Amino acid sequence: MTIHKLKILLNTPRGTISLIAFMILAVELLIMVLIAIVLKPIFDPNITEVFWEFLDPILLTLIVTPCIYILAVRPLERQQVKLLEQFNELSIAAVTFESQEGIIVTDPHNNILKVNHSFTEITGYSNEEAIGNTPALLQSGRQDKEFYRDMWKILERDKFWSGEIWNRRKNGVIYPEWLTITAVLGAEKQVTNYVGIFSDVTERKALDAKIQHLAFYDSLTQLPNRRLLLNRLDQALASTARDHRHGALMFLDLDHFKTLNDIHGHDVGDQLLIEVAKRISSCIREQDSASRFGGDEFVVMLEDLSENAEQAALQAEAVAEKIRGALAVTYYLHQKTPNDGQEENNLELHCTSSIGIALFFGHKEKIEVLFKWTDMAMYHAKRSGRNTIRFFDPVMQATIESRANFEADLQVALEMQQFKLYYQIQVDSLQRPLSAEVLLRWEHPQRGLIYPGDFISLAEETGLILPIGQWVLDTACAQLKTWQNDPEMRNIQLSVNVSSKQFRQPDFVDQVMATVKRHDINPLFLKLELTESLILDDIDDTILKMKTLKELGVKFSLDDFGTGFSSLSHLKHLPLDQIKIDQAFIRNITSDRGDVAMVHAIMELGMNFGLDIIAEGVETEMQFKTLLRYGCTNFQGFLFSKPVPVEQFERSIRETTE
């Protein structure tokens, strides 16, 4: 057994196991020696002598073996373990060297000693082409000498550098890479090598750029979006304060874009917006910015304008006029056919813009205030006829604020019963009462009596004209019902003005018929007054609605005749009962031959079509007599009565009939 333990001791490769085997052997031999010492007196001396002769070699082995282990075996084991660890480290290094990242190893003088396979894949240079050269082989020229000087300063100080750098492949393509350089130190802490590890970040940067573009640019027009423009505007405000120069902000809105979009479809609308973006961009300088805020709204920011406010305004107006002109030029677009969507129709469209402008200088005003100003100016341009340019000024702001308050008051006017109907008499050639036109008045609690010219356009813009128009019709019919049983008033016919929005409602005819039925009136005493522009807006729809109501008994009068562009071919198809000569032709009829000729022509036309003729705005006896001489038989104007409340109107009628 002892010999077996010795073999274990000599053959075991690891020190820990050898030491355990040796300890077991030593313990066994020690036990044998102790037994021999204790039993020596008992045994025969000859036997004892033989035993000790046997034991001496064992003791010698016990003494010599540890010495051999310590002096020879243990160092061999340590060397074996060290070689094994070095082998493992070299295996790991070999695997790492052939990773997907490019690796380049140089000497202290920056001469390339070795590159890996990924280096060749990324740069295009083979191992043979790279070795012996310096990494300058890859320089793109994007970084200057100062960049490399700073890089080496950090590398010498920290023995490490990491950052993004632009290099050039063998085929000449410049690409971005992320590079890490580590200095390898020798025994005396001197640099023996430099190891560079790099990866191609082209795809990552492209993805970052795409994400950045989506975050800050409009996906349709590729113009900067609201977020990016706000950022640029904030910088521009600081720049104008520093440079003491003005800037300008423009708000552009395409005129009637929604109608175009509804008629031709969103695909055509998108084409138009893309073309608008291109035209705007072509009209501004490189340092200026154009942005799409959404829908058909665009914002342009001009920088580095004059120090003088008036001169800066002229510069901004010149750019705005250039943009307005460019956007008004014909657009040549394409529309896919509805059948298979493969063929395309060529379209020629026209689209104008309304532009509001506000100047800025430093941080005098907040960004949201600037946008509010440009928005106000743009809407002022819309109200001025569209396809025009308007600047914001304090007077405009006061006007708009007043208008906002006015709109708020208009919202509650119906609820508070502040609207009243006034009646203006219409007479025959003998000045006998025939009918009356109902005219709306707003009895404002603070502003007093407000005429339609001051609030009807606002009512149309806000949509309040619909409930107001229905209230007028309802009130007029209720008054007719009241007069039906009054002998002195029952023959009075009432004329009610109808707005374009009201008339264009799909259920307008139903509303009128329901109102007539609800009040149980004779429809022959109800006359609806329509303007030329309303009638010509959609002539087919107009004729259909008029004929339907005409069959019910409702009468129709064409208001302000001669001021529009009536077509005689349309006029003969309209189921009209009356033509009203506009007061613009009556005012100077006694002195202007042109007005005389126009009135005479209108009356002849009306008589040829079998229509009644009424002249409005008659204010003098001379006008009345002149109209009589030309054959006019119906009149309305201050000469006979101004518009009055119903009580006063009834009183005047009764006085006339007495």
XYZ file of N, CA, C and O in Angstrom, residues 493-560:
272
model
N -97.932 91.721 -47.374
C -96.985 90.637 -47.678
C -95.632 90.985 -47.050
O -95.214 92.140 -47.050
N -94.923 89.965 -46.507
C -93.622 90.195 -45.870
C -92.497 89.567 -46.698
O -92.581 88.408 -47.119
N -91.439 90.363 -46.901
C -90.239 89.878 -47.595
C -89.160 89.568 -46.561
O -88.848 90.417 -45.706
N -88.582 88.364 -46.655
C -87.554 87.909 -45.706
C -86.260 87.627 -46.470
O -86.261 86.874 -47.451
N -85.169 88.239 -46.024
C -83.862 87.986 -46.648
C -83.324 86.620 -46.210
O -83.398 86.252 -45.029
N -82.771 85.891 -47.173
C -82.214 84.559 -46.905
C -80.723 84.584 -47.229
O -80.323 85.015 -48.321
N -79.894 84.139 -46.296
C -78.447 84.105 -46.523
C -78.070 82.898 -47.383
O -78.822 81.917 -47.491
N -76.894 82.972 -47.950
C -76.413 81.889 -48.812
C -76.260 80.592 -48.025
O -76.660 79.522 -48.483
N -75.674 80.682 -46.827
C -75.494 79.467 -46.024
C -76.826 78.847 -45.651
O -76.978 77.627 -45.620
N -77.783 79.678 -45.351
C -79.108 79.182 -44.983
C -79.769 78.482 -46.168
O -80.316 77.386 -46.035
N -79.693 79.117 -47.337
C -80.338 78.569 -48.524
C -79.675 77.265 -48.968
O -80.345 76.367 -49.501
N -78.339 77.143 -48.767
C -77.608 75.963 -49.231
C -77.726 74.751 -48.308
O -77.208 73.689 -48.618
N -78.416 74.900 -47.213
C -78.651 73.733 -46.369
C -79.494 72.706 -47.121
O -80.473 73.065 -47.793
N -79.131 71.433 -47.042
C -79.883 70.408 -47.766
C -81.370 70.381 -47.409
O -82.212 70.054 -48.248
N -81.689 70.744 -46.163
C -83.089 70.676 -45.726
C -83.751 72.053 -45.669
O -84.743 72.242 -44.951
N -83.222 73.018 -46.434
C -83.794 74.365 -46.391
C -85.272 74.361 -46.785
O -86.106 74.999 -46.133
N -85.617 73.680 -47.857
C -87.021 73.632 -48.304
C -87.903 73.047 -47.214
O -88.995 73.571 -46.926
N -87.441 71.984 -46.583
C -88.221 71.358 -45.508
C -88.407 72.322 -44.343
O -89.478 72.348 -43.707
N -87.358 73.100 -44.033
C -87.462 74.061 -42.935
C -88.537 75.119 -43.227
O -89.343 75.451 -42.346
N -88.521 75.646 -44.450
C -89.514 76.662 -44.811
C -90.923 76.080 -44.768
O -91.860 76.686 -44.208
N -91.094 74.903 -45.357
C -92.421 74.278 -45.382
C -92.907 73.974 -43.973
O -94.093 74.179 -43.651
N -92.007 73.517 -43.114
C -92.385 73.209 -41.732
C -92.782 74.481 -40.988
O -93.732 74.474 -40.182
N -92.072 75.577 -41.244
C -92.383 76.847 -40.578
C -93.748 77.371 -41.018
O -94.558 77.832 -40.190
N -94.002 77.314 -42.322
C -95.302 77.746 -42.851
C -96.426 76.903 -42.250
O -97.483 77.419 -41.839
N -96.217 75.621 -42.187
C -97.237 74.718 -41.656
C -97.436 74.932 -40.161
O -98.573 74.910 -39.652
N -96.320 75.146 -39.437
C -96.413 75.311 -37.982
C -97.228 76.543 -37.608
O -98.003 76.522 -36.637
N -97.072 77.616 -38.378
C -97.804 78.842 -38.061
C -99.134 78.934 -38.811
O -99.897 79.882 -38.577
N -99.367 77.984 -39.706
C -100.648 77.903 -40.427
C -100.960 79.219 -41.133
O -102.012 79.829 -40.939
N -100.000 79.656 -41.968
C -100.188 80.918 -42.685
C -100.431 80.631 -44.167
O -100.155 79.539 -44.672
N -100.917 81.654 -44.857
C -101.064 81.582 -46.306
C -99.698 81.879 -46.921
O -99.187 83.000 -46.807
N -99.039 80.890 -47.595
C -97.682 81.107 -48.121
C -97.608 82.180 -49.181
O -96.513 82.664 -49.488
N -98.761 82.591 -49.752
C -98.738 83.650 -50.759
C -98.263 84.981 -50.189
O -97.835 85.868 -50.929
N -98.356 85.139 -48.858
C -97.950 86.388 -48.227
C -96.491 86.354 -47.743
O -96.034 87.304 -47.105
N -95.784 85.254 -48.049
C -94.371 85.138 -47.674
C -93.506 85.242 -48.929
O -93.685 84.489 -49.887
N -92.588 86.203 -48.922
C -91.682 86.379 -50.057
C -90.247 86.245 -49.549
O -89.856 86.875 -48.568
N -89.447 85.419 -50.235
C -88.038 85.224 -49.874
C -87.160 86.010 -50.833
O -87.288 85.895 -52.054
N -86.271 86.831 -50.276
C -85.367 87.631 -51.094
C -84.005 86.938 -51.188
O -83.376 86.622 -50.168
N -83.550 86.693 -52.430
C -82.274 86.038 -52.697
C -81.366 86.991 -53.464
O -81.825 87.772 -54.297
N -80.065 86.912 -53.209
C -79.109 87.760 -53.935
C -78.631 87.047 -55.199
O -78.749 85.827 -55.334
N -78.068 87.835 -56.122
C -77.555 87.266 -57.368
C -76.450 86.245 -57.109
O -76.416 85.176 -57.719
N -75.524 86.575 -56.213
C -74.402 85.668 -55.948
C -74.891 84.339 -55.386
O -74.348 83.280 -55.703
N -75.922 84.385 -54.557
C -76.489 83.157 -53.996
C -77.063 82.281 -55.110
O -76.822 81.078 -55.171
N -77.813 82.898 -56.003
C -78.488 82.145 -57.069
C -77.483 81.489 -58.006
O -77.621 80.321 -58.388
N -76.440 82.208 -58.369
C -75.493 81.708 -59.363
C -74.482 80.733 -58.786
O -73.754 80.086 -59.540
N -74.416 80.626 -57.459
C -73.454 79.730 -56.827
C -73.674 78.282 -57.252
O -72.736 77.544 -57.500
N -74.923 77.862 -57.327
C -75.281 76.516 -57.800
C -76.664 76.638 -58.431
O -77.685 76.408 -57.783
N -76.662 76.990 -59.691
C -77.908 77.358 -60.359
C -78.922 76.212 -60.382
O -80.125 76.418 -60.212
N -78.464 74.981 -60.591
C -79.394 73.848 -60.657
C -80.076 73.614 -59.312
O -81.289 73.388 -59.247
N -79.280 73.647 -58.241
C -79.848 73.464 -56.902
C -80.801 74.612 -56.570
O -81.857 74.406 -55.959
N -80.430 75.819 -56.989
C -81.266 76.996 -56.735
C -82.634 76.848 -57.396
O -83.684 77.066 -56.763
N -82.640 76.490 -58.681
C -83.902 76.360 -59.425
C -84.786 75.285 -58.812
O -86.006 75.470 -58.669
N -84.185 74.148 -58.432
C -84.958 73.042 -57.851
C -85.641 73.476 -56.554
O -86.841 73.227 -56.347
N -84.900 74.143 -55.667
C -85.467 74.575 -54.390
C -86.540 75.650 -54.598
O -87.598 75.616 -53.953
N -86.270 76.587 -55.501
C -87.241 77.654 -55.757
C -88.542 77.088 -56.323
O -89.643 77.492 -55.907
N -88.438 76.149 -57.253
C -89.645 75.568 -57.845
C -90.457 74.795 -56.813
O -91.700 74.853 -56.816
N -89.774 74.094 -55.934
C -90.479 73.331 -54.899
C -91.272 74.254 -53.986
O -92.448 74.006 -53.673
N -90.642 75.349 -53.544
C -91.332 76.295 -52.669
C -92.369 77.112 -53.427
O -93.398 77.508 -52.866
N -92.103 77.357 -54.705
C -93.063 78.081 -55.535
C -94.373 77.314 -55.652
O -95.475 77.894 -55.629
N -94.272 75.990 -55.752
C -95.473 75.162 -55.822
C -96.285 75.256 -54.537
O -97.507 75.101 -54.546
N -95.585 75.524 -53.436
C -96.274 75.696 -52.158
C -97.003 77.040 -52.107
O -97.974 77.189 -51.361
N -96.527 78.029 -52.897
C -97.148 79.352 -52.904
C -96.210 80.459 -52.483
O -96.564 81.644 -52.541
N -94.991 80.101 -52.048
C -94.025 81.096 -51.594
C -93.534 81.914 -52.791
O -93.307 81.387 -53.875
N -93.368 83.256 -52.590
C -92.909 84.155 -53.632
C -91.390 84.359 -53.523
O -90.789 84.163 -52.458
N -90.793 84.813 -54.652
C -89.347 85.058 -54.663
C -89.042 86.411 -55.294
O -89.633 86.788 -56.305
N -88.070 87.111 -54.655
C -87.601 88.401 -55.174
C -86.085 88.334 -55.327
O -85.388 87.807 -54.450
N -85.594 88.864 -56.464
C -84.153 88.897 -56.700
C -83.624 90.235 -56.200
O -83.876 91.284 -56.791
N -82.882 90.180 -55.100
C -82.413 91.392 -54.427
C -81.141 91.935 -55.085
O -80.353 91.187 -55.665
N -80.947 93.266 -54.987
C -79.731 93.934 -55.473
C -79.465 93.639 -56.947
O -78.310 93.486 -57.361
